[in-house]
Short mmCIF file of N, CA and C in Angstrom, two decimals:
data_model
loop_
_atom_site.label_atom_id
_atom_site.label_comp_id
_atom_site.label_asym_id
_atom_site.label_seq_id
_atom_site.Cartn_x
_atom_site.Cartn_y
_atom_site.Cartn_z
N MET A 18 21.52 -12.57 -13.68
CA MET A 18 20.22 -12.69 -13.04
C MET A 18 20.27 -12.16 -11.61
N PHE A 19 21.36 -12.46 -10.89
CA PHE A 19 21.51 -11.98 -9.52
C PHE A 19 21.54 -10.45 -9.48
N VAL A 20 22.22 -9.83 -10.44
CA VAL A 20 22.32 -8.37 -10.48
C VAL A 20 20.94 -7.75 -10.71
N VAL A 21 20.16 -8.32 -11.63
CA VAL A 21 18.81 -7.81 -11.89
C VAL A 21 17.95 -7.93 -10.64
N SER A 22 18.02 -9.06 -9.95
CA SER A 22 17.26 -9.25 -8.72
C SER A 22 17.67 -8.24 -7.66
N LEU A 23 18.95 -8.00 -7.54
CA LEU A 23 19.46 -7.03 -6.58
C LEU A 23 18.97 -5.63 -6.92
N MET A 24 18.92 -5.28 -8.20
CA MET A 24 18.45 -3.96 -8.63
C MET A 24 16.96 -3.80 -8.31
N LEU A 25 16.16 -4.85 -8.52
CA LEU A 25 14.74 -4.79 -8.21
C LEU A 25 14.50 -4.61 -6.72
N VAL A 26 15.26 -5.30 -5.91
CA VAL A 26 15.14 -5.17 -4.45
C VAL A 26 15.53 -3.77 -4.03
N ALA A 27 16.60 -3.22 -4.59
CA ALA A 27 17.04 -1.86 -4.26
C ALA A 27 15.99 -0.84 -4.66
N SER A 28 15.39 -1.03 -5.82
CA SER A 28 14.35 -0.11 -6.29
C SER A 28 13.14 -0.16 -5.37
N ALA A 29 12.70 -1.33 -4.99
CA ALA A 29 11.57 -1.48 -4.09
C ALA A 29 11.89 -0.87 -2.73
N SER A 30 13.11 -1.04 -2.27
CA SER A 30 13.53 -0.46 -1.00
C SER A 30 13.52 1.06 -1.06
N ALA A 31 13.98 1.63 -2.17
CA ALA A 31 13.97 3.09 -2.33
C ALA A 31 12.55 3.61 -2.33
N GLN A 32 11.64 2.93 -3.04
CA GLN A 32 10.24 3.36 -3.07
C GLN A 32 9.62 3.29 -1.68
N ALA A 33 9.93 2.24 -0.95
CA ALA A 33 9.40 2.10 0.40
C ALA A 33 9.91 3.21 1.30
N SER A 34 11.16 3.64 1.12
CA SER A 34 11.69 4.71 1.96
C SER A 34 11.01 6.04 1.64
N PHE A 35 10.68 6.29 0.38
CA PHE A 35 9.94 7.51 0.03
C PHE A 35 8.56 7.49 0.67
N ALA A 36 7.92 6.34 0.70
CA ALA A 36 6.56 6.22 1.23
C ALA A 36 6.52 6.55 2.72
N ARG A 37 7.63 6.39 3.42
CA ARG A 37 7.66 6.65 4.86
C ARG A 37 7.95 8.11 5.19
N LEU A 38 8.36 8.91 4.22
CA LEU A 38 8.66 10.31 4.49
C LEU A 38 7.38 11.07 4.83
N PRO A 39 7.47 12.02 5.75
CA PRO A 39 6.26 12.79 6.10
C PRO A 39 5.85 13.71 4.95
N ILE A 40 4.56 13.87 4.79
CA ILE A 40 4.01 14.77 3.76
C ILE A 40 4.19 16.20 4.28
N PRO A 41 4.75 17.10 3.46
CA PRO A 41 4.92 18.49 3.90
C PRO A 41 3.58 19.16 4.20
N ASP A 42 3.59 20.09 5.14
CA ASP A 42 2.36 20.78 5.53
C ASP A 42 1.69 21.49 4.37
N ASP A 43 2.48 22.10 3.47
CA ASP A 43 1.87 22.80 2.34
C ASP A 43 1.16 21.83 1.40
N ALA A 44 1.70 20.62 1.25
CA ALA A 44 1.04 19.60 0.43
C ALA A 44 -0.23 19.11 1.13
N LYS A 45 -0.15 18.88 2.45
CA LYS A 45 -1.33 18.46 3.21
C LYS A 45 -2.45 19.48 3.05
N SER A 46 -2.08 20.74 3.07
CA SER A 46 -3.08 21.81 2.95
C SER A 46 -3.78 21.76 1.59
N VAL A 47 -3.04 21.52 0.53
CA VAL A 47 -3.63 21.44 -0.82
C VAL A 47 -4.50 20.19 -0.93
N ILE A 48 -4.03 19.08 -0.41
CA ILE A 48 -4.82 17.84 -0.46
C ILE A 48 -6.14 18.04 0.29
N HIS A 49 -6.07 18.68 1.45
CA HIS A 49 -7.30 18.96 2.21
C HIS A 49 -8.21 19.90 1.44
N ALA A 50 -7.64 20.91 0.81
CA ALA A 50 -8.44 21.85 0.02
C ALA A 50 -9.14 21.16 -1.14
N VAL A 51 -8.46 20.20 -1.79
CA VAL A 51 -9.09 19.43 -2.86
C VAL A 51 -10.24 18.61 -2.28
N HIS A 52 -10.02 17.99 -1.14
CA HIS A 52 -11.07 17.21 -0.48
C HIS A 52 -12.32 18.07 -0.23
N VAL A 53 -12.11 19.24 0.36
CA VAL A 53 -13.22 20.13 0.69
C VAL A 53 -13.92 20.61 -0.58
N ALA A 54 -13.15 21.00 -1.59
CA ALA A 54 -13.74 21.49 -2.85
C ALA A 54 -14.53 20.40 -3.56
N ALA A 55 -14.00 19.18 -3.57
CA ALA A 55 -14.72 18.07 -4.22
C ALA A 55 -16.01 17.77 -3.48
N LYS A 56 -15.95 17.76 -2.17
CA LYS A 56 -17.14 17.48 -1.38
C LYS A 56 -18.21 18.55 -1.58
N ALA A 57 -17.78 19.81 -1.73
CA ALA A 57 -18.71 20.93 -1.91
C ALA A 57 -19.08 21.14 -3.38
N ARG A 58 -18.46 20.37 -4.27
CA ARG A 58 -18.67 20.53 -5.72
C ARG A 58 -18.33 21.96 -6.16
N ASP A 59 -17.22 22.44 -5.61
CA ASP A 59 -16.74 23.79 -5.91
C ASP A 59 -15.72 23.68 -7.04
N TYR A 60 -16.21 23.75 -8.26
CA TYR A 60 -15.38 23.54 -9.45
C TYR A 60 -14.32 24.61 -9.60
N ARG A 61 -14.63 25.84 -9.26
CA ARG A 61 -13.66 26.93 -9.37
C ARG A 61 -12.48 26.67 -8.42
N ALA A 62 -12.78 26.27 -7.20
CA ALA A 62 -11.72 25.98 -6.23
C ALA A 62 -10.88 24.78 -6.70
N LEU A 63 -11.55 23.74 -7.21
CA LEU A 63 -10.81 22.59 -7.72
C LEU A 63 -9.86 22.98 -8.84
N LYS A 64 -10.35 23.76 -9.79
CA LYS A 64 -9.54 24.18 -10.94
C LYS A 64 -8.28 24.91 -10.48
N ALA A 65 -8.41 25.75 -9.45
CA ALA A 65 -7.27 26.50 -8.92
C ALA A 65 -6.22 25.59 -8.28
N LEU A 66 -6.62 24.37 -7.91
CA LEU A 66 -5.73 23.43 -7.24
C LEU A 66 -5.14 22.39 -8.20
N MET A 67 -5.42 22.54 -9.50
CA MET A 67 -4.98 21.58 -10.52
C MET A 67 -3.95 22.21 -11.45
N VAL A 68 -3.09 21.37 -12.02
CA VAL A 68 -2.22 21.84 -13.11
C VAL A 68 -3.08 21.91 -14.37
N SER A 69 -2.70 22.74 -15.32
CA SER A 69 -3.52 22.87 -16.53
C SER A 69 -3.47 21.62 -17.41
N GLU A 70 -2.32 20.95 -17.48
CA GLU A 70 -2.21 19.70 -18.24
C GLU A 70 -2.47 18.56 -17.27
N PHE A 71 -3.73 18.27 -17.06
CA PHE A 71 -4.21 17.38 -16.02
C PHE A 71 -4.66 16.06 -16.62
N THR A 72 -4.25 14.96 -16.03
CA THR A 72 -4.66 13.63 -16.51
C THR A 72 -5.87 13.16 -15.71
N TRP A 73 -6.97 12.94 -16.40
CA TRP A 73 -8.19 12.47 -15.73
C TRP A 73 -8.80 11.29 -16.48
N SER A 74 -8.19 10.93 -17.61
CA SER A 74 -8.69 9.82 -18.40
C SER A 74 -7.52 9.20 -19.14
N PHE A 75 -7.54 7.90 -19.27
CA PHE A 75 -6.50 7.24 -20.05
C PHE A 75 -6.85 7.22 -21.54
N GLY A 76 -7.92 7.90 -21.90
CA GLY A 76 -8.36 7.96 -23.29
C GLY A 76 -7.76 9.11 -24.07
N GLY A 77 -6.72 9.73 -23.55
CA GLY A 77 -6.06 10.80 -24.27
C GLY A 77 -6.42 12.18 -23.77
N ASP A 78 -7.37 12.27 -22.84
CA ASP A 78 -7.74 13.57 -22.31
C ASP A 78 -6.69 14.03 -21.30
N GLY A 79 -6.28 15.27 -21.41
CA GLY A 79 -5.23 15.75 -20.53
C GLY A 79 -5.32 17.22 -20.22
N ASP A 80 -6.49 17.69 -19.86
CA ASP A 80 -6.70 19.11 -19.66
C ASP A 80 -7.61 19.31 -18.45
N ALA A 81 -7.24 20.24 -17.57
CA ALA A 81 -8.03 20.50 -16.37
C ALA A 81 -9.45 20.96 -16.70
N ASN A 82 -9.59 21.78 -17.73
CA ASN A 82 -10.93 22.25 -18.11
C ASN A 82 -11.82 21.10 -18.55
N GLN A 83 -11.26 20.15 -19.31
CA GLN A 83 -12.03 18.98 -19.72
C GLN A 83 -12.45 18.16 -18.51
N ALA A 84 -11.53 18.00 -17.56
CA ALA A 84 -11.85 17.23 -16.35
C ALA A 84 -12.99 17.88 -15.59
N ILE A 85 -12.92 19.18 -15.40
CA ILE A 85 -13.98 19.89 -14.68
C ILE A 85 -15.32 19.72 -15.38
N GLU A 86 -15.34 19.87 -16.69
CA GLU A 86 -16.60 19.70 -17.44
C GLU A 86 -17.14 18.29 -17.30
N ALA A 87 -16.27 17.30 -17.36
CA ALA A 87 -16.71 15.91 -17.20
C ALA A 87 -17.25 15.67 -15.80
N TRP A 88 -16.60 16.23 -14.78
CA TRP A 88 -17.03 16.02 -13.40
C TRP A 88 -18.37 16.68 -13.12
N LYS A 89 -18.69 17.72 -13.84
CA LYS A 89 -20.00 18.36 -13.66
C LYS A 89 -21.13 17.40 -13.99
N HIS A 90 -20.83 16.40 -14.83
CA HIS A 90 -21.83 15.42 -15.25
C HIS A 90 -21.60 14.05 -14.61
N ASP A 91 -20.61 13.97 -13.73
CA ASP A 91 -20.26 12.69 -13.10
C ASP A 91 -20.02 12.92 -11.61
N GLN A 92 -21.10 12.97 -10.86
CA GLN A 92 -21.00 13.24 -9.43
C GLN A 92 -20.26 12.13 -8.69
N GLN A 93 -20.26 10.92 -9.24
CA GLN A 93 -19.52 9.82 -8.62
C GLN A 93 -18.02 10.13 -8.60
N ALA A 94 -17.53 10.75 -9.64
CA ALA A 94 -16.11 11.12 -9.69
C ALA A 94 -15.77 12.08 -8.55
N LEU A 95 -16.62 13.07 -8.32
CA LEU A 95 -16.36 14.02 -7.23
C LEU A 95 -16.44 13.34 -5.87
N TYR A 96 -17.38 12.41 -5.73
CA TYR A 96 -17.46 11.64 -4.49
C TYR A 96 -16.15 10.88 -4.27
N GLU A 97 -15.66 10.22 -5.32
CA GLU A 97 -14.42 9.45 -5.21
C GLU A 97 -13.22 10.35 -4.92
N LEU A 98 -13.18 11.53 -5.54
CA LEU A 98 -12.08 12.47 -5.29
C LEU A 98 -12.11 12.92 -3.83
N SER A 99 -13.29 13.20 -3.33
CA SER A 99 -13.42 13.57 -1.92
C SER A 99 -12.99 12.42 -1.02
N ARG A 100 -13.39 11.22 -1.38
CA ARG A 100 -13.06 10.03 -0.58
C ARG A 100 -11.56 9.77 -0.54
N VAL A 101 -10.89 9.76 -1.70
CA VAL A 101 -9.47 9.38 -1.72
C VAL A 101 -8.58 10.43 -1.07
N THR A 102 -9.01 11.68 -1.08
CA THR A 102 -8.18 12.72 -0.48
C THR A 102 -8.35 12.82 1.04
N ARG A 103 -9.17 11.96 1.61
CA ARG A 103 -9.22 11.89 3.07
C ARG A 103 -8.49 10.63 3.59
N LEU A 104 -7.99 9.82 2.67
CA LEU A 104 -7.24 8.62 3.05
C LEU A 104 -5.75 8.93 3.18
N ARG A 105 -4.98 7.96 3.66
CA ARG A 105 -3.54 8.17 3.85
C ARG A 105 -2.85 8.33 2.50
N CYS A 106 -2.09 9.38 2.39
CA CYS A 106 -1.32 9.67 1.17
C CYS A 106 0.15 9.42 1.46
N SER A 107 0.93 9.21 0.40
CA SER A 107 2.38 9.07 0.58
C SER A 107 3.09 9.44 -0.70
N PHE A 108 4.39 9.68 -0.54
CA PHE A 108 5.22 9.89 -1.72
C PHE A 108 5.32 8.58 -2.48
N ILE A 109 5.35 8.67 -3.79
CA ILE A 109 5.60 7.49 -4.62
C ILE A 109 6.75 7.81 -5.55
N THR A 110 7.58 6.90 -5.82
CA THR A 110 8.76 6.96 -6.69
C THR A 110 9.82 7.96 -6.24
N ASP A 111 9.45 9.16 -5.81
CA ASP A 111 10.41 10.15 -5.33
C ASP A 111 9.66 11.19 -4.52
N VAL A 112 10.36 12.26 -4.10
CA VAL A 112 9.72 13.25 -3.24
C VAL A 112 9.00 14.35 -4.01
N SER A 113 8.77 14.13 -5.29
CA SER A 113 8.05 15.14 -6.07
C SER A 113 6.62 14.70 -6.39
N THR A 114 6.25 13.48 -6.02
CA THR A 114 4.91 12.98 -6.33
C THR A 114 4.28 12.34 -5.10
N ILE A 115 3.11 12.85 -4.74
CA ILE A 115 2.33 12.30 -3.63
C ILE A 115 1.07 11.70 -4.23
N GLN A 116 0.70 10.52 -3.75
CA GLN A 116 -0.52 9.88 -4.23
C GLN A 116 -1.45 9.59 -3.06
N CYS A 117 -2.75 9.82 -3.30
CA CYS A 117 -3.79 9.54 -2.32
C CYS A 117 -4.82 8.62 -2.97
N PRO A 118 -5.13 7.48 -2.38
CA PRO A 118 -4.44 6.88 -1.25
C PRO A 118 -3.10 6.29 -1.69
N ALA A 119 -2.32 5.97 -0.71
CA ALA A 119 -0.95 5.54 -0.97
C ALA A 119 -0.87 4.29 -1.85
N ASN A 120 -1.65 3.30 -1.57
CA ASN A 120 -1.58 2.03 -2.30
C ASN A 120 -2.91 1.74 -3.00
N ALA A 121 -3.26 2.56 -3.95
CA ALA A 121 -4.57 2.45 -4.60
C ALA A 121 -4.65 1.32 -5.61
N GLY A 122 -3.51 0.89 -6.12
CA GLY A 122 -3.56 -0.12 -7.18
C GLY A 122 -4.22 0.46 -8.42
N ILE A 123 -5.25 -0.21 -8.93
CA ILE A 123 -5.93 0.28 -10.13
C ILE A 123 -7.20 1.07 -9.80
N TYR A 124 -7.44 1.29 -8.51
CA TYR A 124 -8.63 2.01 -8.09
C TYR A 124 -8.39 3.52 -8.14
N TYR A 125 -9.41 4.31 -7.83
CA TYR A 125 -9.28 5.76 -7.87
C TYR A 125 -8.10 6.23 -7.04
N ARG A 126 -7.36 7.19 -7.62
CA ARG A 126 -6.22 7.78 -6.95
C ARG A 126 -5.97 9.18 -7.49
N ALA A 127 -5.49 10.04 -6.62
CA ALA A 127 -5.18 11.41 -6.99
C ALA A 127 -3.69 11.64 -6.77
N GLY A 128 -3.06 12.31 -7.72
CA GLY A 128 -1.63 12.59 -7.62
C GLY A 128 -1.39 14.08 -7.49
N PHE A 129 -0.41 14.41 -6.67
CA PHE A 129 -0.04 15.80 -6.41
C PHE A 129 1.45 15.97 -6.67
N THR A 130 1.80 17.11 -7.26
CA THR A 130 3.20 17.39 -7.57
C THR A 130 3.53 18.81 -7.19
N LYS A 131 4.79 19.05 -6.88
CA LYS A 131 5.26 20.39 -6.51
C LYS A 131 5.50 21.17 -7.79
N THR A 132 4.90 22.34 -7.91
CA THR A 132 5.07 23.21 -9.07
C THR A 132 5.63 24.56 -8.60
N ALA A 133 5.88 25.45 -9.55
CA ALA A 133 6.34 26.79 -9.20
C ALA A 133 5.28 27.53 -8.37
N ASP A 134 4.02 27.13 -8.50
CA ASP A 134 2.92 27.75 -7.76
C ASP A 134 2.57 26.98 -6.48
N GLY A 135 3.40 26.03 -6.10
CA GLY A 135 3.13 25.20 -4.93
C GLY A 135 2.62 23.83 -5.36
N TRP A 136 2.15 23.05 -4.41
CA TRP A 136 1.63 21.71 -4.71
C TRP A 136 0.32 21.84 -5.47
N ARG A 137 0.17 21.00 -6.51
CA ARG A 137 -1.05 20.98 -7.31
C ARG A 137 -1.39 19.54 -7.65
N MET A 138 -2.69 19.29 -7.81
CA MET A 138 -3.13 17.97 -8.25
C MET A 138 -2.86 17.86 -9.74
N PHE A 139 -2.22 16.76 -10.17
CA PHE A 139 -1.93 16.62 -11.60
C PHE A 139 -2.56 15.39 -12.21
N TYR A 140 -3.18 14.53 -11.41
CA TYR A 140 -3.99 13.45 -11.98
C TYR A 140 -5.03 12.99 -10.98
N PHE A 141 -6.11 12.47 -11.55
CA PHE A 141 -7.14 11.77 -10.78
C PHE A 141 -7.70 10.73 -11.74
N VAL A 142 -7.35 9.48 -11.50
CA VAL A 142 -7.69 8.41 -12.43
C VAL A 142 -8.06 7.14 -11.67
N ALA A 143 -8.65 6.23 -12.42
CA ALA A 143 -8.87 4.85 -11.96
C ALA A 143 -8.52 3.96 -13.13
N GLY A 144 -8.05 2.78 -12.83
CA GLY A 144 -7.63 1.86 -13.89
C GLY A 144 -6.13 1.80 -13.97
N ASP A 145 -5.66 1.14 -15.01
CA ASP A 145 -4.20 1.02 -15.17
C ASP A 145 -3.79 1.48 -16.48
#
């Protein structure tokens, strides 16, 4: 039991240390671009900032094109995407995943990951 408790504390400590790392400028630039595109309802710009296998629903949907089509009919989603990308973001679990806002819980959150094409948004969800 002591070993399990020690492992949980170490894991939480590692996650906390990732959260304190500064966000790279290239990632900040992409997050800002997503914010601007969502606010302007610029679907073409948003699509260019997303990975193609994009998670936007826990109902099995996992495609950037599907997300864009859904957002065209759900202006609240674009408002929320614009809102969360102006809040404080941080690394979560490791240095390959940034989430905005940092501690969203089950509320709206956007995730960004480093790809061969640079940082891209790979999820925007709410719920658990």
